[in-house]
């Protein structure tokens, strides 16, 4: 099993979900994160005091997939999440030893 | 100036009426912050500050202009046969005769009345802001408010409250501003929503209220302040004020029930935003009628308005204009409804009321009053819509009215005000989060520069 | 009708007293939203809207019923020897004599007094809601409020404020409603908490306040509005109103100190929720006594009530009833405390007061007054507890009173109102979060259907 | 007692003036919670409760002390040639003559006036709290408030409002407390900020407002309540009250504009915190002047104060004292500005005013009035700064004034009040989050112990 | 070393923590996430406009364990988190190259 | 490629970011988490009812790096995040099969 993780721009979440559903991906887990990188943050001012906010809101998506699905999923996510502008984010794949579906105890491929 | 009795005149101060009008003026002032929270809770958290500011700035701008020339144009001597008012000694409100004079025979000082009416002039443009949420440039809006006050509100206020034609010639009944305030703001909201266009992602992206408790807090402050608005419009603490207070209360209660029933039947659940909206719909509808109908008539008006507005808020989807917070559905529909229903429920409580007391259709008054009410509502609606459309289009052409798409997507608070509404994160509030790490290094020097400047 | 002087009678309008009563009525209205936030901040974020709605709906329902028949039953002519009131010309509040009439010799219009008293009728059932937080069906609650108002509140209000036996026969002292409002609501809260049963996970899961600033905001609005409640109960702007204002203020201050001291000694820290609760405890206790005790007596009453209630809020754990927001600990205990302490601290300030002015134990009055106070408190407590228990049990049997366990766990806001209180997430407010992606596709069509319907 | 007319005297009750003063007292009470939210929204979410509590406790402590001896020392007969007041029959406010007496010839009961003035005594120390946010021990602060009230506020109030030298000998003009309240609190804030020292991480870590809507909510409640503060200071509902209401309104509007313009020019964007701060700056500056200047003069004063304060809030960075929420920049600067500008804009509206009516430099009054104003402002500033410095140093030496660094970093709410302001998380509110799992096991037993104790 | 990650129903967190303590697990890291899968979300209505919320609140638990503990931990979590209803979530194991305890610099087994 | 994950005390985030910038690390992803371990939580009291809060706010940092950078990064993070007091947290390394930069499609080393 593989775990495909993507850190993308928040407003791209729907497109990515749509793309994954096309691939027949049944589920995924989303979390709010903040990214630091080439994309610049913004500045806030309160009573004349400036605050530089250099973290940018991003969405993290974790998708557990069969080994042979991994590449397809990566490509689909990259495609769906791309705007071409700085800050589009990253997608990476890590190996998973075992996967269990809590409800049934099914393992690996059956657990996705 | 029909009502304005200058120092010379022999009216004595009535401390009781003055106490009530001072209180009413303060209550009506509070309505605008109330409106700000009612609206602010309904927008997304990335644009709540801009919504609060659109309302708050109305107080600042209108307050200053009102003292300089606003009150004079609205309540001065009639000109052009009741199309506009104006009296030189009312400019600046510093004339000794004005300071010592009284408004009407009720023995209320002119300045107290002027402040009471100022609050109406403040909240009317503020009401419009809901139609153009999330996308309006702050300074452009500020400019709009100044222009709109001068060209639209002051004349209309003169017609309805002052020396103008609707009150004095047409003799239509509008006790506290169903036409001058709500129909006026509603029509203007429609015009601006069309002129400014839809928000990015409208009807595609979720734009649900970010803070529903704020919506109810705002509605509650509005309700509280509205007692000054309606019962204060009597200009005295007497039985009519008591009637206005009563009808205002029950119509609002009925408005809540009317709206919630529609929701139950249509959506299957009664909502908090619905209850708050129903209260406002009831308040809007009873505003023109509050001293002209019986408590039971008020219940009917409230129920009708609550239900009608609950259905009307959907119109924007059918006609495709992004009246973001339903200024049309609530204030235009509610204001016209209340104004017209006087033509049906108008009754004779047996007291003298400014403008005399006419009976509506259900009380044997025939169609006479009804006609006047329709004429008044339609005139104000058309005047407001057309002039607002012109002003709005001009400002948009000048490029000072709508923010960029980037600003809209990343959030207008950040773009227009360089602020974030909330920083709850324990990490953030831990004071050392990356969220502002730059400030770690940057804050002090930047700050120093800034403030040395 | 002892106090109600109809138009015929020769009482002149007093604009000053009327101004104060109009103001007081508005102030007391604001108390219910204040209570909504005081309670709403204390529940979990998944049920704050339902709590706000339980309070808000009381305004809507009671407002309408009050105008139709409530005021008449509470303040009409006595029947059955002071057990209930009723006068036909008071139904609907539209009778010309009523519109032109005055309440008492203070020259305050009947409608103004009727509205002032309406606000008491609204907040009393609203107080009960805290005992059944997070688990009550909205429409079931609404029905309960209508029934409870009619069967419990109106008679009790008649006994204490109107033409009934407690005020006019027993001659017990309750200036602003320690029995009719607080003891009444507290006993009803106890009954309902028992009838509805515990929340899922009570005493196992954490149920801490989700928004403590709202708790203090609510307490502050309550305090502010309470001046209308207590000083307004004089029915005039005079020295007694000044005394009531003073005792209300210091008793509340002392209530805060009393509660915080208990917390410091028992828990080691003074809390914000404690300060807000202490203020409410002080306000509750001084309510019946505010015009009958001296400022120093008020300090004593406030301290005692604050400390007692701080200790009483734990009783529910010992006796095992889930009075979620301590309606019993604060309103029943505080209300009875204040009512009974009049028997000790009652003093003679040297003015006429409705009901005459009796001295308490500490002022040489012996046990006489004390006895009356106990009888009044106990009678109201028993009557309210028993009838509420019956009404509540009936509604529960009908299955319209308590939500399903799923609804409770997933959150009553979602289940009963189809809303979420807060959407702060930048992602969410980014407007394109998965949180509502369905809406992307779904919103417009669904919406269209909905609103075309 | 110059103004205090006891029962004996032949002044009749004026219900209208009394109604307005009762209302004003309630309005001014609301200012302190308003201030609490104005300040509370500006601190980090880990210390909002402590900020709310620092303000709320001022009401409790001052309220009790005021009734016992405060009012007497501030408004009793003059002693030591106008340095301090005191009258035995005013202690405890329970004396029949006091209960039945009136304040001045306006026919307002003494107790009503005493309560009105109490609210001033409450908010003045509350204003100071902003200077020492996030780092002050709660009980230490409470002790400070009691001492400061007695040693600083009461004498100064006597000088300015009561029987003391500034009002009666120097004859300087301060209608509603530019010196006694704002200059006084501002100077004290400066002293305490220096005594307590900087917060951990000041100018290194971000300390941005955690809830900007609360800042605006607080400012709105302040503005609303300020009408009682300023127009109520007339002690009657008359033309002067109308003038005070008017100048208060426009000066505040101008203050908003002044502050926002400075921000636009300096920072490039107008902010919400700026608008709220500008309103407060305008309110502060017009407070002493509200009945002594014309509406146009008020606009000038508001603009000047708004702009000046907007620039002044940076001073702390240059001089390196952590006046956390700019009590100096807004209240000291604003208070002195308003007090001194009377020397320029003072005009003659043609009515009698307590203290007589003097003309300022721009109205042909020469430098006479200006001098008095400067003397009054400087005297209060020095007296307050020095005594506050002494009291503060003493408390710090005793180790009861500043919390530990750990407490400050982990959050003062947790350390001083054992509370968390917000629990929004669905997980948390799910009621079973690990966040309080301990409570799962622990809550009931602990609770039982606790409450059995 | 292994990293056991679980995405479960929020109200099961306490049970899972309890189960892990039984196994002598000293620590874990929790985060709030939102899940998309078979379990359906809910619908909200504001002024007649419907919003379908298809993400469900979940809790993510990360536990670093010794290789030989991994299976025990997985089983314990699965057991403790199970309600048998749709939406119970997933548990998976990934390999960890190195683990360091920041405070002491201890590595791997000693760092847990 | 490697993924270095750190769970640290929130107020150490800036120091860690600074340390990573020294190593020329261009980006990272941050999220708020809550930790359970040796470090004790705190107690809250509402109306006399005590709540023991045993989770402690922490910050999680994920950094994708070249294999040969991993150790350097781990050491830098450990050093920067250390206070020496209980609760400093953990840092661990997991293997990454592939990494893609969404904007450009660049892979692995070029994608960082
Ligand atoms: N080395 C990294 N490790 C982990 N996350 C990273 C790394 N570099 C970038 N990211 C994440 O990717 C997001 C986008 O990266 P950025 O450099 O801003 O733009 P781009 O990926 O288009 O070059 C960042 O906000 C951050 O969340
Ligand atoms: N393929 C997946 N990758 C990552 N997380 C998943 C995946 N499938 C499900 N999840 C997570 O598990 C949760 C439960 O999954 P769901 O399909 O709703 O029920 P069940 O696991 O009982 O079949 C989801 O909410 C989501 O957080
Ligand atoms: N076995 C573990 N798995 C995952 N995270 C852990 C584990 N042990 C500790 N942590 C994380 O590290 C943080 C610090 O651990 P703790 O035991 O409190 O102190 P220390 O690491 O200094 O011994 C915890 O709050 C938790 O977030």
Short mmCIF file of N, CA and C in Angstrom, two decimals, chain C residues 112-200:
data_model
loop_
_atom_site.label_atom_id
_atom_site.label_comp_id
_atom_site.label_asym_id
_atom_site.label_seq_id
_atom_site.Cartn_x
_atom_site.Cartn_y
_atom_site.Cartn_z
N UNK C 112 -47.87 51.29 27.91
CA UNK C 112 -46.46 51.32 28.30
C UNK C 112 -46.23 50.35 29.46
N UNK C 113 -47.15 50.38 30.40
CA UNK C 113 -47.04 49.44 31.52
C UNK C 113 -47.20 48.00 31.04
N UNK C 114 -48.13 47.80 30.11
CA UNK C 114 -48.37 46.45 29.59
C UNK C 114 -47.11 45.91 28.90
N UNK C 115 -46.41 46.77 28.19
CA UNK C 115 -45.19 46.34 27.51
C UNK C 115 -44.08 46.06 28.52
N UNK C 116 -44.02 46.91 29.54
CA UNK C 116 -43.01 46.70 30.58
C UNK C 116 -43.22 45.32 31.21
N UNK C 117 -44.48 45.01 31.54
CA UNK C 117 -44.77 43.72 32.17
C UNK C 117 -44.60 42.55 31.20
N UNK C 118 -44.81 42.82 29.92
CA UNK C 118 -44.61 41.75 28.93
C UNK C 118 -43.19 41.22 29.01
N UNK C 119 -42.25 42.13 29.18
CA UNK C 119 -40.85 41.72 29.17
C UNK C 119 -40.55 40.76 30.33
N UNK C 120 -41.28 40.92 31.44
CA UNK C 120 -41.11 39.99 32.57
C UNK C 120 -41.64 38.62 32.17
N UNK C 121 -42.79 38.65 31.46
CA UNK C 121 -43.40 37.39 31.05
C UNK C 121 -42.55 36.65 30.02
N UNK C 122 -41.72 37.40 29.31
CA UNK C 122 -40.84 36.79 28.31
C UNK C 122 -39.64 36.13 28.97
N UNK C 123 -39.00 36.86 29.88
CA UNK C 123 -37.73 36.35 30.40
C UNK C 123 -37.93 35.20 31.39
N UNK C 124 -39.10 35.14 32.02
CA UNK C 124 -39.30 34.08 33.01
C UNK C 124 -39.21 32.69 32.39
N UNK C 125 -39.98 32.39 31.35
CA UNK C 125 -39.77 31.08 30.72
C UNK C 125 -38.38 30.94 30.11
N UNK C 126 -37.84 32.05 29.60
CA UNK C 126 -36.51 31.97 29.00
C UNK C 126 -35.48 31.48 30.03
N UNK C 127 -35.64 31.91 31.27
CA UNK C 127 -34.70 31.49 32.33
C UNK C 127 -34.67 29.97 32.46
N UNK C 128 -35.83 29.35 32.26
CA UNK C 128 -35.93 27.90 32.43
C UNK C 128 -35.03 27.14 31.46
N UNK C 129 -34.85 27.72 30.27
CA UNK C 129 -34.14 26.99 29.20
C UNK C 129 -32.78 26.47 29.64
N UNK C 130 -32.12 27.19 30.55
CA UNK C 130 -30.80 26.75 30.98
C UNK C 130 -30.79 25.38 31.64
N UNK C 131 -31.93 24.98 32.16
CA UNK C 131 -31.99 23.70 32.86
C UNK C 131 -32.07 22.51 31.90
N UNK C 132 -32.45 22.78 30.66
CA UNK C 132 -32.66 21.68 29.71
C UNK C 132 -31.85 21.88 28.44
N UNK C 133 -30.66 22.49 28.60
CA UNK C 133 -29.82 22.79 27.45
C UNK C 133 -29.44 21.53 26.67
N UNK C 134 -29.18 21.70 25.39
CA UNK C 134 -28.56 20.68 24.53
C UNK C 134 -29.44 19.50 24.16
N UNK C 135 -30.67 19.42 24.66
CA UNK C 135 -31.41 18.18 24.45
C UNK C 135 -32.90 18.35 24.20
N UNK C 136 -33.37 19.60 24.03
CA UNK C 136 -34.80 19.82 23.91
C UNK C 136 -35.21 20.13 22.48
N UNK C 137 -36.25 19.46 22.01
CA UNK C 137 -36.76 19.72 20.66
C UNK C 137 -37.27 21.15 20.58
N UNK C 138 -36.92 21.85 19.51
CA UNK C 138 -37.26 23.26 19.41
C UNK C 138 -38.77 23.53 19.43
N UNK C 139 -39.51 22.80 18.61
CA UNK C 139 -40.95 23.08 18.58
C UNK C 139 -41.63 22.61 19.87
N UNK C 140 -41.10 21.55 20.44
CA UNK C 140 -41.64 21.08 21.71
C UNK C 140 -41.46 22.14 22.78
N UNK C 141 -40.29 22.72 22.78
CA UNK C 141 -40.00 23.80 23.74
C UNK C 141 -40.93 24.98 23.51
N UNK C 142 -41.15 25.31 22.24
CA UNK C 142 -42.02 26.44 21.90
C UNK C 142 -43.42 26.20 22.45
N UNK C 143 -43.89 24.98 22.27
CA UNK C 143 -45.22 24.63 22.78
C UNK C 143 -45.23 24.73 24.31
N UNK C 144 -44.16 24.24 24.92
CA UNK C 144 -44.07 24.31 26.38
C UNK C 144 -44.17 25.75 26.86
N UNK C 145 -43.47 26.63 26.19
CA UNK C 145 -43.47 28.04 26.61
C UNK C 145 -44.89 28.61 26.58
N UNK C 146 -45.63 28.30 25.52
CA UNK C 146 -47.00 28.82 25.41
C UNK C 146 -47.87 28.27 26.54
N UNK C 147 -47.74 26.98 26.81
CA UNK C 147 -48.54 26.36 27.87
C UNK C 147 -48.13 26.90 29.23
N UNK C 148 -46.84 26.94 29.47
CA UNK C 148 -46.34 27.35 30.78
C UNK C 148 -46.73 28.79 31.08
N UNK C 149 -46.62 29.64 30.07
CA UNK C 149 -47.02 31.04 30.25
C UNK C 149 -48.46 31.10 30.75
N UNK C 150 -49.31 30.35 30.08
CA UNK C 150 -50.74 30.43 30.37
C UNK C 150 -51.10 29.82 31.71
N UNK C 151 -50.56 28.65 31.97
CA UNK C 151 -50.98 27.91 33.16
C UNK C 151 -50.18 28.28 34.41
N UNK C 152 -48.93 28.66 34.23
CA UNK C 152 -48.11 28.97 35.41
C UNK C 152 -47.83 30.47 35.57
N UNK C 153 -47.25 31.07 34.55
CA UNK C 153 -46.82 32.45 34.75
C UNK C 153 -47.95 33.44 34.98
N UNK C 154 -48.97 33.39 34.13
CA UNK C 154 -50.03 34.40 34.24
C UNK C 154 -50.70 34.41 35.62
N UNK C 155 -51.09 33.24 36.14
CA UNK C 155 -51.66 33.28 37.50
C UNK C 155 -50.68 33.83 38.53
N UNK C 156 -49.46 33.32 38.51
CA UNK C 156 -48.48 33.77 39.51
C UNK C 156 -48.22 35.27 39.40
N UNK C 157 -48.11 35.77 38.17
CA UNK C 157 -47.91 37.21 37.99
C UNK C 157 -49.10 37.98 38.56
N UNK C 158 -50.28 37.41 38.38
CA UNK C 158 -51.47 38.06 38.93
C UNK C 158 -51.41 38.11 40.45
N UNK C 159 -50.95 37.02 41.07
CA UNK C 159 -50.84 37.00 42.53
C UNK C 159 -49.87 38.06 43.04
N UNK C 160 -48.72 38.17 42.34
CA UNK C 160 -47.60 38.97 42.87
C UNK C 160 -47.60 40.42 42.39
N UNK C 161 -47.92 40.62 41.09
CA UNK C 161 -47.86 41.98 40.54
C UNK C 161 -49.24 42.59 40.34
N UNK C 162 -50.25 41.73 40.20
CA UNK C 162 -51.55 42.23 39.77
C UNK C 162 -52.57 42.34 40.88
N UNK C 163 -53.68 41.68 40.62
CA UNK C 163 -54.81 41.83 41.55
C UNK C 163 -54.93 40.62 42.48
N UNK C 164 -53.91 39.78 42.48
CA UNK C 164 -54.00 38.50 43.18
C UNK C 164 -53.69 38.53 44.67
N UNK C 165 -53.72 37.34 45.27
CA UNK C 165 -53.69 37.20 46.72
C UNK C 165 -52.36 37.52 47.40
N UNK C 166 -51.24 37.17 46.77
CA UNK C 166 -49.95 37.39 47.45
C UNK C 166 -49.72 38.88 47.73
N UNK C 167 -49.97 39.70 46.71
CA UNK C 167 -49.76 41.14 46.89
C UNK C 167 -50.87 41.77 47.73
N UNK C 168 -52.10 41.38 47.43
CA UNK C 168 -53.22 42.11 48.02
C UNK C 168 -53.82 41.50 49.29
N UNK C 169 -53.62 40.18 49.49
CA UNK C 169 -54.17 39.58 50.71
C UNK C 169 -53.05 39.24 51.69
N UNK C 170 -52.13 38.40 51.21
CA UNK C 170 -51.03 38.00 52.09
C UNK C 170 -50.18 39.20 52.47
N UNK C 171 -50.10 40.15 51.48
CA UNK C 171 -49.31 41.35 51.76
C UNK C 171 -47.82 41.06 51.90
N UNK C 172 -47.34 40.05 51.19
CA UNK C 172 -45.90 39.79 51.17
C UNK C 172 -45.25 40.82 50.25
N UNK C 173 -43.94 41.02 50.43
CA UNK C 173 -43.26 42.03 49.62
C UNK C 173 -42.38 41.41 48.55
N UNK C 174 -42.64 41.77 47.31
CA UNK C 174 -41.80 41.34 46.19
C UNK C 174 -41.82 42.47 45.18
N UNK C 175 -40.83 43.33 45.25
CA UNK C 175 -40.88 44.56 44.46
C UNK C 175 -40.80 44.31 42.96
N UNK C 176 -39.89 43.43 42.54
CA UNK C 176 -39.70 43.27 41.08
C UNK C 176 -39.76 41.83 40.59
N UNK C 177 -40.11 40.89 41.47
CA UNK C 177 -40.31 39.54 40.96
C UNK C 177 -39.40 38.44 41.47
N UNK C 178 -38.95 38.52 42.70
CA UNK C 178 -38.14 37.43 43.25
C UNK C 178 -38.93 36.13 43.28
N UNK C 179 -40.23 36.24 43.50
CA UNK C 179 -41.07 35.03 43.51
C UNK C 179 -41.60 34.74 42.11
N UNK C 180 -42.32 35.73 41.53
CA UNK C 180 -43.01 35.50 40.26
C UNK C 180 -42.04 35.15 39.12
N UNK C 181 -40.85 35.69 39.17
CA UNK C 181 -39.90 35.46 38.08
C UNK C 181 -38.87 34.39 38.44
N UNK C 182 -38.09 34.63 39.50
CA UNK C 182 -36.94 33.77 39.74
C UNK C 182 -37.27 32.48 40.48
N UNK C 183 -38.01 32.58 41.57
CA UNK C 183 -38.40 31.36 42.27
C UNK C 183 -39.24 30.50 41.31
N UNK C 184 -40.10 31.16 40.59
CA UNK C 184 -40.97 30.51 39.62
C UNK C 184 -40.16 29.77 38.55
N UNK C 185 -39.26 30.47 37.91
CA UNK C 185 -38.45 29.86 36.86
C UNK C 185 -37.52 28.79 37.43
N UNK C 186 -36.98 29.05 38.61
CA UNK C 186 -36.07 28.08 39.21
C UNK C 186 -36.75 26.76 39.52
N UNK C 187 -37.93 26.84 40.10
CA UNK C 187 -38.67 25.62 40.43
C UNK C 187 -39.06 24.88 39.15
N UNK C 188 -39.45 25.65 38.14
CA UNK C 188 -39.82 25.03 36.85
C UNK C 188 -38.60 24.37 36.23
N UNK C 189 -37.44 25.01 36.36
CA UNK C 189 -36.22 24.43 35.81
C UNK C 189 -35.90 23.10 36.46
N UNK C 190 -36.07 23.05 37.77
CA UNK C 190 -35.82 21.80 38.48
C UNK C 190 -36.74 20.71 37.96
N UNK C 191 -38.02 21.04 37.84
CA UNK C 191 -38.98 20.05 37.36
C UNK C 191 -38.61 19.54 35.96
N UNK C 192 -38.30 20.47 35.06
CA UNK C 192 -38.00 20.06 33.68
C UNK C 192 -36.71 19.25 33.59
N UNK C 193 -35.71 19.64 34.39
CA UNK C 193 -34.44 18.90 34.36
C UNK C 193 -34.70 17.45 34.75
N UNK C 194 -35.57 17.26 35.72
CA UNK C 194 -35.90 15.90 36.16
C UNK C 194 -36.70 15.18 35.08
N UNK C 195 -37.71 15.86 34.53
CA UNK C 195 -38.55 15.24 33.51
C UNK C 195 -37.75 14.85 32.27
N UNK C 196 -36.92 15.77 31.78
CA UNK C 196 -36.19 15.50 30.54
C UNK C 196 -35.00 14.57 30.74
N UNK C 197 -34.50 14.50 31.95
CA UNK C 197 -33.38 13.60 32.20
C UNK C 197 -32.05 14.17 31.79
N UNK C 198 -30.99 13.41 32.06
CA UNK C 198 -29.62 13.88 31.86
C UNK C 198 -29.23 13.89 30.40
N UNK C 199 -28.26 14.73 30.08
CA UNK C 199 -27.68 14.73 28.74
C UNK C 199 -26.81 13.49 28.57
N UNK C 200 -26.68 13.03 27.34
CA UNK C 200 -25.78 11.91 27.05
C UNK C 200 -24.37 12.30 27.52
#
